[in-house]
């Protein structure tokens, strides 16, 4: 019996995960919760229960504190004969709903739902999703332990625990808080690693890749990083630069520059990538256009001149030392 239950659980999880694994988990990236509830309600009123259920479930992910979405989801699932899911949605609503007149009606609907589920388990044990309540309690505990340990992604991480909860159909307003806390830590960690790399610190490739993935995880669980459209290509460029692909690295740095033209560091890193790719002239041309008054542009000019001839290099160095930066008069 236990092995059969475990087999059923794993089969059901794989089927659910296949549809949800690569999508945003919680928060605004999922969609507009109010619009989803409105559209789901319209479909419910047209008796299109399965379609309504899909949209209302999405609404509970987009805003886990929006209580009407849970009750609408419960009733849509009942209409679609998704009894186990309907019971879970009723319970989620009752856990958080205030003591209003609707509560007594919903409680009665839940009791009917649970009687139907109990009967279904007796008749069709292999086709009814297992009760995951205890498992979800463990997953939530594991989430907060991993969050405390700052283990945000990968095996046994907060990100993995949250993704599994979503994939397995967990419902509850606390999902919003979990997403917000994970997103905040992702933003902070990614921002720190980005800043270190931007300043020229030798950040290992594994950490650069982690920072890049944390940008996506922050967006998928809550608030996106404000400058993600610039930080993401920069981090990709740093990985490429460190792994020897300077040509593609400068393309990524160019994307970062386009997204955040006020950040001179992205331009300097693009020049660095061009230089490493063997295009010193291209690096100088870019710096002269973008950062004509930057001291590093002068250094590149000297390097290009030295590559032309020793005399040209000496002349450019003399110009730099005595014309661009004249010595101060001695007293």
PDB file of C-alpha atoms in Angstrom:
ATOM      1  CA  UNK A   1       0.000   0.000   0.000  1.00  0.00           C
ATOM      2  CA  UNK A   2       2.749   2.460   0.951  1.00  0.00           C
ATOM      3  CA  UNK A   3       4.761   1.774  -2.220  1.00  0.00           C
ATOM      4  CA  UNK A   4       1.641   2.220  -4.345  1.00  0.00           C
ATOM      5  CA  UNK A   5       0.885   5.564  -2.688  1.00  0.00           C
ATOM      6  CA  UNK A   6       4.450   6.691  -3.269  1.00  0.00           C
ATOM      7  CA  UNK A   7       4.284   5.661  -6.932  1.00  0.00           C
ATOM      8  CA  UNK A   8       1.029   7.574  -7.373  1.00  0.00           C
ATOM      9  CA  UNK A   9       2.495  10.627  -5.671  1.00  0.00           C
ATOM     10  CA  UNK A  10       5.587  10.686  -7.871  1.00  0.00           C
ATOM     11  CA  UNK A  11       3.561  10.175 -11.064  1.00  0.00           C
ATOM     12  CA  UNK A  12       1.202  12.999 -10.157  1.00  0.00           C
ATOM     13  CA  UNK A  13       4.054  15.328  -9.210  1.00  0.00           C
ATOM     14  CA  UNK A  14       5.885  14.688 -12.488  1.00  0.00           C
ATOM     15  CA  UNK A  15       2.759  15.465 -14.495  1.00  0.00           C
ATOM     16  CA  UNK A  16       2.112  18.698 -12.598  1.00  0.00           C
ATOM     17  CA  UNK A  17       5.753  19.785 -12.580  1.00  0.00           C
ATOM     18  CA  UNK A  18       6.061  19.331 -16.308  1.00  0.00           C
ATOM     19  CA  UNK A  19       3.517  22.097 -16.847  1.00  0.00           C
ATOM     20  CA  UNK A  20       4.782  24.546 -14.222  1.00  0.00           C
ATOM     21  CA  UNK A  21       8.524  24.072 -13.820  1.00  0.00           C
ATOM     22  CA  UNK A  22       9.722  26.744 -16.232  1.00  0.00           C
ATOM     23  CA  UNK A  23       7.078  29.387 -15.462  1.00  0.00           C
ATOM     24  CA  UNK A  24       7.017  32.250 -12.935  1.00  0.00           C
ATOM     25  CA  UNK A  25       6.055  30.975  -9.499  1.00  0.00           C
ATOM     26  CA  UNK A  26       4.510  33.738  -7.413  1.00  0.00           C
ATOM     27  CA  UNK A  27       3.912  37.469  -7.762  1.00  0.00           C
ATOM     28  CA  UNK A  28       3.373  40.029 -10.529  1.00  0.00           C
ATOM     29  CA  UNK A  29       5.299  38.064 -13.165  1.00  0.00           C
ATOM     30  CA  UNK A  30       2.528  35.449 -13.091  1.00  0.00           C
ATOM     31  CA  UNK A  31      -0.064  37.974 -14.252  1.00  0.00           C
ATOM     32  CA  UNK A  32      -2.647  40.523 -13.163  1.00  0.00           C
ATOM     33  CA  UNK A  33      -4.560  38.815 -10.353  1.00  0.00           C
ATOM     34  CA  UNK A  34      -7.673  41.025 -10.534  1.00  0.00           C
ATOM     35  CA  UNK A  35      -7.965  40.574 -14.293  1.00  0.00           C
ATOM     36  CA  UNK A  36      -7.510  36.823 -13.957  1.00  0.00           C
ATOM     37  CA  UNK A  37     -10.268  36.622 -11.324  1.00  0.00           C
ATOM     38  CA  UNK A  38     -12.609  38.668 -13.508  1.00  0.00           C
ATOM     39  CA  UNK A  39     -11.990  36.499 -16.558  1.00  0.00           C
ATOM     40  CA  UNK A  40     -12.156  33.285 -14.535  1.00  0.00           C
ATOM     41  CA  UNK A  41     -15.488  34.345 -13.044  1.00  0.00           C
ATOM     42  CA  UNK A  42     -16.894  35.000 -16.518  1.00  0.00           C
ATOM     43  CA  UNK A  43     -15.855  31.515 -17.612  1.00  0.00           C
ATOM     44  CA  UNK A  44     -17.360  30.009 -14.458  1.00  0.00           C
ATOM     45  CA  UNK A  45     -20.676  31.722 -15.142  1.00  0.00           C
ATOM     46  CA  UNK A  46     -20.583  30.209 -18.637  1.00  0.00           C
ATOM     47  CA  UNK A  47     -20.038  26.769 -17.025  1.00  0.00           C
ATOM     48  CA  UNK A  48     -16.563  26.490 -18.525  1.00  0.00           C
ATOM     49  CA  UNK A  49     -15.282  25.161 -15.249  1.00  0.00           C
ATOM     50  CA  UNK A  50     -11.934  23.730 -16.326  1.00  0.00           C
ATOM     51  CA  UNK A  51     -10.923  26.971 -18.066  1.00  0.00           C
ATOM     52  CA  UNK A  52     -12.133  29.013 -15.107  1.00  0.00           C
ATOM     53  CA  UNK A  53     -10.147  26.784 -12.738  1.00  0.00           C
ATOM     54  CA  UNK A  54      -6.958  27.362 -14.712  1.00  0.00           C
ATOM     55  CA  UNK A  55      -7.266  31.156 -14.608  1.00  0.00           C
ATOM     56  CA  UNK A  56      -8.328  31.316 -10.964  1.00  0.00           C
ATOM     57  CA  UNK A  57      -5.400  29.120  -9.934  1.00  0.00           C
ATOM     58  CA  UNK A  58      -3.130  31.535 -11.796  1.00  0.00           C
ATOM     59  CA  UNK A  59      -4.737  34.398  -9.868  1.00  0.00           C
ATOM     60  CA  UNK A  60      -3.852  32.758  -6.540  1.00  0.00           C
ATOM     61  CA  UNK A  61      -0.224  32.654  -7.708  1.00  0.00           C
ATOM     62  CA  UNK A  62      -0.203  36.215  -9.007  1.00  0.00           C
ATOM     63  CA  UNK A  63      -1.512  37.492  -5.659  1.00  0.00           C
ATOM     64  CA  UNK A  64      -1.735  34.810  -2.950  1.00  0.00           C
ATOM     65  CA  UNK A  65      -3.514  37.233  -0.580  1.00  0.00           C
ATOM     66  CA  UNK A  66      -6.443  37.806  -2.969  1.00  0.00           C
ATOM     67  CA  UNK A  67      -9.030  35.681  -1.113  1.00  0.00           C
ATOM     68  CA  UNK A  68     -11.883  35.725  -3.684  1.00  0.00           C
ATOM     69  CA  UNK A  69      -9.619  33.809  -6.061  1.00  0.00           C
ATOM     70  CA  UNK A  70      -9.536  30.796  -3.712  1.00  0.00           C
ATOM     71  CA  UNK A  71     -13.288  30.536  -3.290  1.00  0.00           C
ATOM     72  CA  UNK A  72     -13.825  30.984  -7.005  1.00  0.00           C
ATOM     73  CA  UNK A  73     -11.183  28.334  -7.657  1.00  0.00           C
ATOM     74  CA  UNK A  74     -12.824  25.904  -5.228  1.00  0.00           C
ATOM     75  CA  UNK A  75     -16.209  26.231  -6.908  1.00  0.00           C
ATOM     76  CA  UNK A  76     -14.742  26.017 -10.411  1.00  0.00           C
ATOM     77  CA  UNK A  77     -12.899  22.854  -9.456  1.00  0.00           C
ATOM     78  CA  UNK A  78     -16.075  21.366  -8.031  1.00  0.00           C
ATOM     79  CA  UNK A  79     -17.790  22.127 -11.321  1.00  0.00           C
ATOM     80  CA  UNK A  80     -14.919  20.483 -13.200  1.00  0.00           C
ATOM     81  CA  UNK A  81     -15.107  17.461 -10.846  1.00  0.00           C
ATOM     82  CA  UNK A  82     -11.580  18.143  -9.552  1.00  0.00           C
ATOM     83  CA  UNK A  83     -12.650  17.133  -6.062  1.00  0.00           C
ATOM     84  CA  UNK A  84      -9.265  16.917  -4.332  1.00  0.00           C
ATOM     85  CA  UNK A  85      -8.186  20.306  -5.696  1.00  0.00           C
ATOM     86  CA  UNK A  86     -11.536  21.841  -4.757  1.00  0.00           C
ATOM     87  CA  UNK A  87     -11.168  20.706  -1.134  1.00  0.00           C
ATOM     88  CA  UNK A  88      -7.676  22.220  -0.998  1.00  0.00           C
ATOM     89  CA  UNK A  89      -8.971  25.541  -2.347  1.00  0.00           C
ATOM     90  CA  UNK A  90     -11.872  25.638   0.120  1.00  0.00           C
ATOM     91  CA  UNK A  91      -9.456  25.023   2.999  1.00  0.00           C
ATOM     92  CA  UNK A  92      -7.109  27.748   1.765  1.00  0.00           C
ATOM     93  CA  UNK A  93      -9.981  30.232   1.673  1.00  0.00           C
ATOM     94  CA  UNK A  94     -11.319  29.235   5.096  1.00  0.00           C
ATOM     95  CA  UNK A  95      -7.873  29.535   6.692  1.00  0.00           C
ATOM     96  CA  UNK A  96      -7.703  33.230   5.852  1.00  0.00           C
ATOM     97  CA  UNK A  97     -11.240  34.468   5.265  1.00  0.00           C
ATOM     98  CA  UNK A  98     -12.876  36.691   7.898  1.00  0.00           C
ATOM     99  CA  UNK A  99     -15.993  35.576   9.738  1.00  0.00           C
ATOM    100  CA  UNK A 100     -18.471  36.667   7.094  1.00  0.00           C
ATOM    101  CA  UNK A 101     -21.814  35.272   5.973  1.00  0.00           C
ATOM    102  CA  UNK A 102     -20.158  33.525   3.032  1.00  0.00           C
ATOM    103  CA  UNK A 103     -18.048  31.501   5.433  1.00  0.00           C
ATOM    104  CA  UNK A 104     -20.887  29.242   6.611  1.00  0.00           C
ATOM    105  CA  UNK A 105     -21.868  28.464   3.027  1.00  0.00           C
ATOM    106  CA  UNK A 106     -18.265  27.712   2.074  1.00  0.00           C
ATOM    107  CA  UNK A 107     -17.865  25.457   5.104  1.00  0.00           C
ATOM    108  CA  UNK A 108     -20.876  23.450   3.977  1.00  0.00           C
ATOM    109  CA  UNK A 109     -19.472  23.193   0.461  1.00  0.00           C
ATOM    110  CA  UNK A 110     -16.163  21.956   1.872  1.00  0.00           C
ATOM    111  CA  UNK A 111     -17.898  19.263   3.904  1.00  0.00           C
ATOM    112  CA  UNK A 112     -19.713  18.061   0.779  1.00  0.00           C
ATOM    113  CA  UNK A 113     -16.428  18.156  -1.127  1.00  0.00           C
ATOM    114  CA  UNK A 114     -14.678  16.065   1.523  1.00  0.00           C
ATOM    115  CA  UNK A 115     -17.467  13.458   1.520  1.00  0.00           C
ATOM    116  CA  UNK A 116     -17.152  13.146  -2.244  1.00  0.00           C
ATOM    117  CA  UNK A 117     -13.376  12.886  -1.988  1.00  0.00           C
ATOM    118  CA  UNK A 118     -13.588  10.196   0.673  1.00  0.00           C
ATOM    119  CA  UNK A 119     -15.940   8.177  -1.502  1.00  0.00           C
ATOM    120  CA  UNK A 120     -13.683   8.621  -4.512  1.00  0.00           C
ATOM    121  CA  UNK A 121     -10.658   7.390  -2.592  1.00  0.00           C
ATOM    122  CA  UNK A 122     -12.509   4.208  -1.723  1.00  0.00           C
ATOM    123  CA  UNK A 123     -13.655   3.550  -5.262  1.00  0.00           C
ATOM    124  CA  UNK A 124     -10.732   4.774  -7.396  1.00  0.00           C
ATOM    125  CA  UNK A 125      -7.635   4.800  -5.233  1.00  0.00           C
ATOM    126  CA  UNK A 126      -5.189   4.892  -8.151  1.00  0.00           C
ATOM    127  CA  UNK A 127      -6.810   7.925  -9.838  1.00  0.00           C
ATOM    128  CA  UNK A 128      -7.249  10.315  -6.920  1.00  0.00           C
ATOM    129  CA  UNK A 129      -4.318  12.618  -6.086  1.00  0.00           C
ATOM    130  CA  UNK A 130      -2.774  11.799  -2.712  1.00  0.00           C
ATOM    131  CA  UNK A 131      -3.144  14.039   0.320  1.00  0.00           C
ATOM    132  CA  UNK A 132      -0.002  16.200   0.355  1.00  0.00           C
ATOM    133  CA  UNK A 133      -0.761  18.186   3.506  1.00  0.00           C
ATOM    134  CA  UNK A 134       2.002  16.649   5.631  1.00  0.00           C
ATOM    135  CA  UNK A 135       4.488  16.869   2.773  1.00  0.00           C
ATOM    136  CA  UNK A 136       3.729  20.549   2.258  1.00  0.00           C
ATOM    137  CA  UNK A 137       4.303  21.274   5.944  1.00  0.00           C
ATOM    138  CA  UNK A 138       7.757  19.702   5.587  1.00  0.00           C
ATOM    139  CA  UNK A 139       8.472  21.623   2.391  1.00  0.00           C
ATOM    140  CA  UNK A 140       7.567  24.933   4.038  1.00  0.00           C
ATOM    141  CA  UNK A 141       9.811  24.165   6.995  1.00  0.00           C
ATOM    142  CA  UNK A 142      12.608  23.276   4.585  1.00  0.00           C
ATOM    143  CA  UNK A 143      12.029  26.522   2.698  1.00  0.00           C
ATOM    144  CA  UNK A 144      12.575  28.694   5.765  1.00  0.00           C
ATOM    145  CA  UNK A 145      15.597  26.654   6.893  1.00  0.00           C
ATOM    146  CA  UNK A 146      17.210  27.078   3.466  1.00  0.00           C
ATOM    147  CA  UNK A 147      16.328  30.770   3.396  1.00  0.00           C
ATOM    148  CA  UNK A 148      17.966  31.264   6.780  1.00  0.00           C
ATOM    149  CA  UNK A 149      21.079  29.492   5.484  1.00  0.00           C
ATOM    150  CA  UNK A 150      20.989  31.723   2.346  1.00  0.00           C
ATOM    151  CA  UNK A 151      20.702  28.657   0.144  1.00  0.00           C
ATOM    152  CA  UNK A 152      18.535  30.171  -2.550  1.00  0.00           C
ATOM    153  CA  UNK A 153      18.860  27.869  -5.551  1.00  0.00           C
ATOM    154  CA  UNK A 154      19.910  24.337  -6.406  1.00  0.00           C
ATOM    155  CA  UNK A 155      19.246  21.111  -4.543  1.00  0.00           C
ATOM    156  CA  UNK A 156      17.572  21.440  -1.128  1.00  0.00           C
ATOM    157  CA  UNK A 157      17.290  25.219  -1.573  1.00  0.00           C
ATOM    158  CA  UNK A 158      14.545  27.690  -0.784  1.00  0.00           C
ATOM    159  CA  UNK A 159      13.944  28.142  -4.494  1.00  0.00           C
ATOM    160  CA  UNK A 160      13.532  24.417  -5.052  1.00  0.00           C
ATOM    161  CA  UNK A 161      11.153  24.084  -2.077  1.00  0.00           C
ATOM    162  CA  UNK A 162       8.969  26.956  -3.313  1.00  0.00           C
ATOM    163  CA  UNK A 163       8.948  25.651  -6.870  1.00  0.00           C
ATOM    164  CA  UNK A 164       7.912  22.206  -5.635  1.00  0.00           C
ATOM    165  CA  UNK A 165       5.108  23.660  -3.514  1.00  0.00           C
ATOM    166  CA  UNK A 166       3.757  25.541  -6.526  1.00  0.00           C
ATOM    167  CA  UNK A 167       4.130  22.558  -8.834  1.00  0.00           C
ATOM    168  CA  UNK A 168       2.327  20.284  -6.393  1.00  0.00           C
ATOM    169  CA  UNK A 169      -0.592  22.676  -6.107  1.00  0.00           C
ATOM    170  CA  UNK A 170      -0.092  24.150  -2.648  1.00  0.00           C
ATOM    171  CA  UNK A 171      -2.545  26.965  -1.918  1.00  0.00           C
ATOM    172  CA  UNK A 172      -2.289  29.606   0.765  1.00  0.00           C
ATOM    173  CA  UNK A 173      -1.779  33.297   1.420  1.00  0.00           C
ATOM    174  CA  UNK A 174       1.574  32.494   3.044  1.00  0.00           C
ATOM    175  CA  UNK A 175       2.899  31.620  -0.405  1.00  0.00           C
ATOM    176  CA  UNK A 176       3.052  35.369  -1.087  1.00  0.00           C
ATOM    177  CA  UNK A 177       5.240  36.074   1.923  1.00  0.00           C
ATOM    178  CA  UNK A 178       7.519  33.177   1.014  1.00  0.00           C
ATOM    179  CA  UNK A 179       7.912  34.497  -2.510  1.00  0.00           C
ATOM    180  CA  UNK A 180       8.606  38.049  -1.335  1.00  0.00           C
ATOM    181  CA  UNK A 181      11.262  36.950   1.138  1.00  0.00           C
ATOM    182  CA  UNK A 182      12.983  34.725  -1.394  1.00  0.00           C
ATOM    183  CA  UNK A 183      12.848  37.439  -4.051  1.00  0.00           C
ATOM    184  CA  UNK A 184      14.356  39.994  -1.652  1.00  0.00           C
ATOM    185  CA  UNK A 185      17.290  37.723  -0.819  1.00  0.00           C
ATOM    186  CA  UNK A 186      17.819  36.926  -4.492  1.00  0.00           C
ATOM    187  CA  UNK A 187      17.941  40.627  -5.342  1.00  0.00           C
ATOM    188  CA  UNK A 188      20.369  41.365  -2.519  1.00  0.00           C
ATOM    189  CA  UNK A 189      22.735  38.497  -3.347  1.00  0.00           C
ATOM    190  CA  UNK A 190      22.661  39.106  -7.093  1.00  0.00           C
ATOM    191  CA  UNK A 191      23.253  42.822  -6.540  1.00  0.00           C
ATOM    192  CA  UNK A 192      26.266  42.182  -4.334  1.00  0.00           C
ATOM    193  CA  UNK A 193      27.865  39.786  -6.831  1.00  0.00           C
ATOM    194  CA  UNK A 194      27.116  42.137  -9.731  1.00  0.00           C
ATOM    195  CA  UNK A 195      28.753  45.055  -7.937  1.00  0.00           C
ATOM    196  CA  UNK A 196      31.860  43.038  -7.087  1.00  0.00           C
ATOM    197  CA  UNK A 197      32.274  41.930 -10.697  1.00  0.00           C
ATOM    198  CA  UNK A 198      31.613  45.436 -11.995  1.00  0.00           C
ATOM    199  CA  UNK A 199      34.387  46.796  -9.761  1.00  0.00           C
ATOM    200  CA  UNK A 200      36.899  44.355 -11.237  1.00  0.00           C
ATOM    201  CA  UNK A 201      36.994  41.786  -8.455  1.00  0.00           C
ATOM    202  CA  UNK A 202      37.850  38.281  -9.669  1.00  0.00           C
ATOM    203  CA  UNK A 203      34.447  36.715  -8.988  1.00  0.00           C
ATOM    204  CA  UNK A 204      34.471  32.974  -9.843  1.00  0.00           C
ATOM    205  CA  UNK A 205      32.427  31.824 -12.834  1.00  0.00           C
ATOM    206  CA  UNK A 206      30.202  29.698 -10.597  1.00  0.00           C
ATOM    207  CA  UNK A 207      29.198  32.768  -8.593  1.00  0.00           C
ATOM    208  CA  UNK A 208      28.648  34.829 -11.736  1.00  0.00           C
ATOM    209  CA  UNK A 209      26.310  32.155 -13.061  1.00  0.00           C
ATOM    210  CA  UNK A 210      24.560  31.990  -9.714  1.00  0.00           C
ATOM    211  CA  UNK A 211      24.010  35.755  -9.743  1.00  0.00           C
ATOM    212  CA  UNK A 212      22.555  35.503 -13.249  1.00  0.00           C
ATOM    213  CA  UNK A 213      20.128  32.795 -12.184  1.00  0.00           C
ATOM    214  CA  UNK A 214      19.164  34.725  -9.073  1.00  0.00           C
ATOM    215  CA  UNK A 215      18.031  37.626 -11.250  1.00  0.00           C
ATOM    216  CA  UNK A 216      15.521  35.286 -12.902  1.00  0.00           C
ATOM    217  CA  UNK A 217      14.492  33.718  -9.606  1.00  0.00           C
ATOM    218  CA  UNK A 218      13.868  37.160  -8.083  1.00  0.00           C
ATOM    219  CA  UNK A 219      11.479  37.973 -10.921  1.00  0.00           C
ATOM    220  CA  UNK A 220       9.785  34.566 -10.769  1.00  0.00           C
ATOM    221  CA  UNK A 221       9.048  34.876  -7.051  1.00  0.00           C
ATOM    222  CA  UNK A 222       8.264  38.550  -6.551  1.00  0.00           C
ATOM    223  CA  UNK A 223       9.773  41.881  -7.465  1.00  0.00           C
ATOM    224  CA  UNK A 224      12.280  41.873 -10.343  1.00  0.00           C
ATOM    225  CA  UNK A 225      15.676  43.550 -10.044  1.00  0.00           C
ATOM    226  CA  UNK A 226      15.330  47.168 -11.186  1.00  0.00           C
ATOM    227  CA  UNK A 227      18.295  47.017 -13.582  1.00  0.00           C
ATOM    228  CA  UNK A 228      17.976  43.344 -14.552  1.00  0.00           C
ATOM    229  CA  UNK A 229      17.930  44.182 -18.272  1.00  0.00           C
ATOM    230  CA  UNK A 230      21.464  45.577 -17.878  1.00  0.00           C
ATOM    231  CA  UNK A 231      22.797  43.353 -15.113  1.00  0.00           C
ATOM    232  CA  UNK A 232      21.811  40.106 -16.834  1.00  0.00           C
ATOM    233  CA  UNK A 233      23.833  40.668 -20.050  1.00  0.00           C
ATOM    234  CA  UNK A 234      26.725  42.053 -18.016  1.00  0.00           C
ATOM    235  CA  UNK A 235      26.901  38.890 -15.907  1.00  0.00           C
ATOM    236  CA  UNK A 236      26.578  36.759 -19.046  1.00  0.00           C
ATOM    237  CA  UNK A 237      29.429  38.763 -20.560  1.00  0.00           C
ATOM    238  CA  UNK A 238      31.640  38.241 -17.534  1.00  0.00           C
ATOM    239  CA  UNK A 239      31.106  34.487 -17.743  1.00  0.00           C
ATOM    240  CA  UNK A 240      31.996  34.519 -21.442  1.00  0.00           C
ATOM    241  CA  UNK A 241      35.054  36.693 -20.802  1.00  0.00           C
ATOM    242  CA  UNK A 242      36.355  34.395 -18.093  1.00  0.00           C
ATOM    243  CA  UNK A 243      35.746  31.296 -20.200  1.00  0.00           C
ATOM    244  CA  UNK A 244      37.670  32.707 -23.185  1.00  0.00           C
ATOM    245  CA  UNK A 245      34.925  33.922 -25.523  1.00  0.00           C
ATOM    246  CA  UNK A 246      35.808  37.617 -25.664  1.00  0.00           C
ATOM    247  CA  UNK A 247      33.917  38.288 -28.923  1.00  0.00           C
ATOM    248  CA  UNK A 248      30.579  37.183 -27.519  1.00  0.00           C
ATOM    249  CA  UNK A 249      31.418  38.850 -24.215  1.00  0.00           C
ATOM    250  CA  UNK A 250      31.716  42.271 -25.835  1.00  0.00           C
ATOM    251  CA  UNK A 251      28.319  41.736 -27.472  1.00  0.00           C
ATOM    252  CA  UNK A 252      26.779  41.145 -24.044  1.00  0.00           C
ATOM    253  CA  UNK A 253      28.540  44.206 -22.606  1.00  0.00           C
ATOM    254  CA  UNK A 254      27.151  46.220 -25.510  1.00  0.00           C
ATOM    255  CA  UNK A 255      23.650  45.076 -24.550  1.00  0.00           C
ATOM    256  CA  UNK A 256      24.279  46.109 -20.964  1.00  0.00           C
ATOM    257  CA  UNK A 257      25.482  49.526 -22.141  1.00  0.00           C
ATOM    258  CA  UNK A 258      22.361  50.006 -24.260  1.00  0.00           C
ATOM    259  CA  UNK A 259      20.148  49.134 -21.284  1.00  0.00           C
ATOM    260  CA  UNK A 260      22.044  51.398 -18.865  1.00  0.00           C
ATOM    261  CA  UNK A 261      24.010  54.005 -20.860  1.00  0.00           C
ATOM    262  CA  UNK A 262      24.750  55.976 -17.709  1.00  0.00           C
ATOM    263  CA  UNK A 263      26.966  53.181 -16.337  1.00  0.00           C
ATOM    264  CA  UNK A 264      30.474  53.829 -17.646  1.00  0.00           C
ATOM    265  CA  UNK A 265      31.724  50.527 -16.188  1.00  0.00           C
ATOM    266  CA  UNK A 266      29.828  48.521 -18.814  1.00  0.00           C
ATOM    267  CA  UNK A 267      31.571  50.512 -21.550  1.00  0.00           C
ATOM    268  CA  UNK A 268      34.995  49.910 -20.028  1.00  0.00           C
ATOM    269  CA  UNK A 269      34.309  46.180 -19.798  1.00  0.00           C
ATOM    270  CA  UNK A 270      33.274  46.189 -23.455  1.00  0.00           C
ATOM    271  CA  UNK A 271      36.576  47.810 -24.345  1.00  0.00           C
ATOM    272  CA  UNK A 272      38.353  45.177 -22.246  1.00  0.00           C
ATOM    273  CA  UNK A 273      36.602  42.396 -24.146  1.00  0.00           C
ATOM    274  CA  UNK A 274      37.479  43.977 -27.503  1.00  0.00           C
ATOM    275  CA  UNK A 275      41.106  44.247 -26.418  1.00  0.00           C
ATOM    276  CA  UNK A 276      41.163  40.600 -25.356  1.00  0.00           C
ATOM    277  CA  UNK A 277      39.620  39.630 -28.666  1.00  0.00           C
ATOM    278  CA  UNK A 278      42.569  41.290 -30.417  1.00  0.00           C
ATOM    279  CA  UNK A 279      40.701  44.371 -31.595  1.00  0.00           C
ATOM    280  CA  UNK A 280      42.664  47.059 -29.777  1.00  0.00           C
ATOM    281  CA  UNK A 281      41.743  49.639 -32.399  1.00  0.00           C
ATOM    282  CA  UNK A 282      38.056  48.843 -31.950  1.00  0.00           C
ATOM    283  CA  UNK A 283      38.435  49.182 -28.196  1.00  0.00           C
ATOM    284  CA  UNK A 284      40.039  52.608 -28.603  1.00  0.00           C
ATOM    285  CA  UNK A 285      37.411  53.785 -31.093  1.00  0.00           C
ATOM    286  CA  UNK A 286      34.648  52.756 -28.709  1.00  0.00           C
ATOM    287  CA  UNK A 287      36.280  54.481 -25.737  1.00  0.00           C
ATOM    288  CA  UNK A 288      36.965  57.672 -27.722  1.00  0.00           C
ATOM    289  CA  UNK A 289      33.305  57.806 -28.685  1.00  0.00           C
ATOM    290  CA  UNK A 290      31.802  56.854 -25.343  1.00  0.00           C
ATOM    291  CA  UNK A 291      34.370  58.038 -22.769  1.00  0.00           C
ATOM    292  CA  UNK A 292      36.674  60.550 -24.479  1.00  0.00           C
ATOM    293  CA  UNK A 293      37.813  62.163 -21.225  1.00  0.00           C
ATOM    294  CA  UNK A 294      38.400  58.969 -19.281  1.00  0.00           C
ATOM    295  CA  UNK A 295      42.094  58.392 -18.360  1.00  0.00           C
ATOM    296  CA  UNK A 296      41.759  54.814 -19.561  1.00  0.00           C
ATOM    297  CA  UNK A 297      41.043  56.103 -23.055  1.00  0.00           C
ATOM    298  CA  UNK A 298      44.439  57.831 -23.007  1.00  0.00           C
ATOM    299  CA  UNK A 299      46.142  54.622 -21.917  1.00  0.00           C
ATOM    300  CA  UNK A 300      44.511  52.732 -24.775  1.00  0.00           C
ATOM    301  CA  UNK A 301      45.647  55.413 -27.200  1.00  0.00           C
ATOM    302  CA  UNK A 302      49.245  54.935 -26.036  1.00  0.00           C
ATOM    303  CA  UNK A 303      48.933  51.144 -26.369  1.00  0.00           C
ATOM    304  CA  UNK A 304      47.616  51.443 -29.938  1.00  0.00           C
ATOM    305  CA  UNK A 305      50.396  53.864 -30.853  1.00  0.00           C
ATOM    306  CA  UNK A 306      53.042  51.532 -29.412  1.00  0.00           C
ATOM    307  CA  UNK A 307      51.628  48.756 -31.559  1.00  0.00           C
ATOM    308  CA  UNK A 308      52.169  50.923 -34.614  1.00  0.00           C
ATOM    309  CA  UNK A 309      55.823  51.713 -33.883  1.00  0.00           C
ATOM    310  CA  UNK A 310      58.089  52.508 -30.908  1.00  0.00           C
ATOM    311  CA  UNK A 311      58.383  56.081 -32.137  1.00  0.00           C
ATOM    312  CA  UNK A 312      54.626  56.545 -32.347  1.00  0.00           C
ATOM    313  CA  UNK A 313      54.254  55.058 -28.909  1.00  0.00           C
ATOM    314  CA  UNK A 314      56.886  57.353 -27.436  1.00  0.00           C
ATOM    315  CA  UNK A 315      55.285  60.389 -29.059  1.00  0.00           C
ATOM    316  CA  UNK A 316      51.813  59.500 -27.738  1.00  0.00           C
ATOM    317  CA  UNK A 317      53.216  58.861 -24.277  1.00  0.00           C
ATOM    318  CA  UNK A 318      54.966  62.238 -24.349  1.00  0.00           C
ATOM    319  CA  UNK A 319      51.721  63.925 -25.356  1.00  0.00           C
ATOM    320  CA  UNK A 320      49.923  62.181 -22.542  1.00  0.00           C
ATOM    321  CA  UNK A 321      52.494  63.087 -19.903  1.00  0.00           C
ATOM    322  CA  UNK A 322      53.221  66.682 -20.853  1.00  0.00           C
ATOM    323  CA  UNK A 323      50.125  67.911 -22.697  1.00  0.00           C
ATOM    324  CA  UNK A 324      47.124  66.060 -21.370  1.00  0.00           C
ATOM    325  CA  UNK A 325      48.479  65.896 -17.830  1.00  0.00           C
ATOM    326  CA  UNK A 326      51.126  68.655 -17.583  1.00  0.00           C
ATOM    327  CA  UNK A 327      53.359  68.557 -14.511  1.00  0.00           C
ATOM    328  CA  UNK A 328      52.701  71.130 -11.827  1.00  0.00           C
ATOM    329  CA  UNK A 329      55.241  73.920 -11.446  1.00  0.00           C
ATOM    330  CA  UNK A 330      57.752  73.356  -8.654  1.00  0.00           C
ATOM    331  CA  UNK A 331      57.980  75.913  -5.911  1.00  0.00           C
TER     332      UNK A 331
END
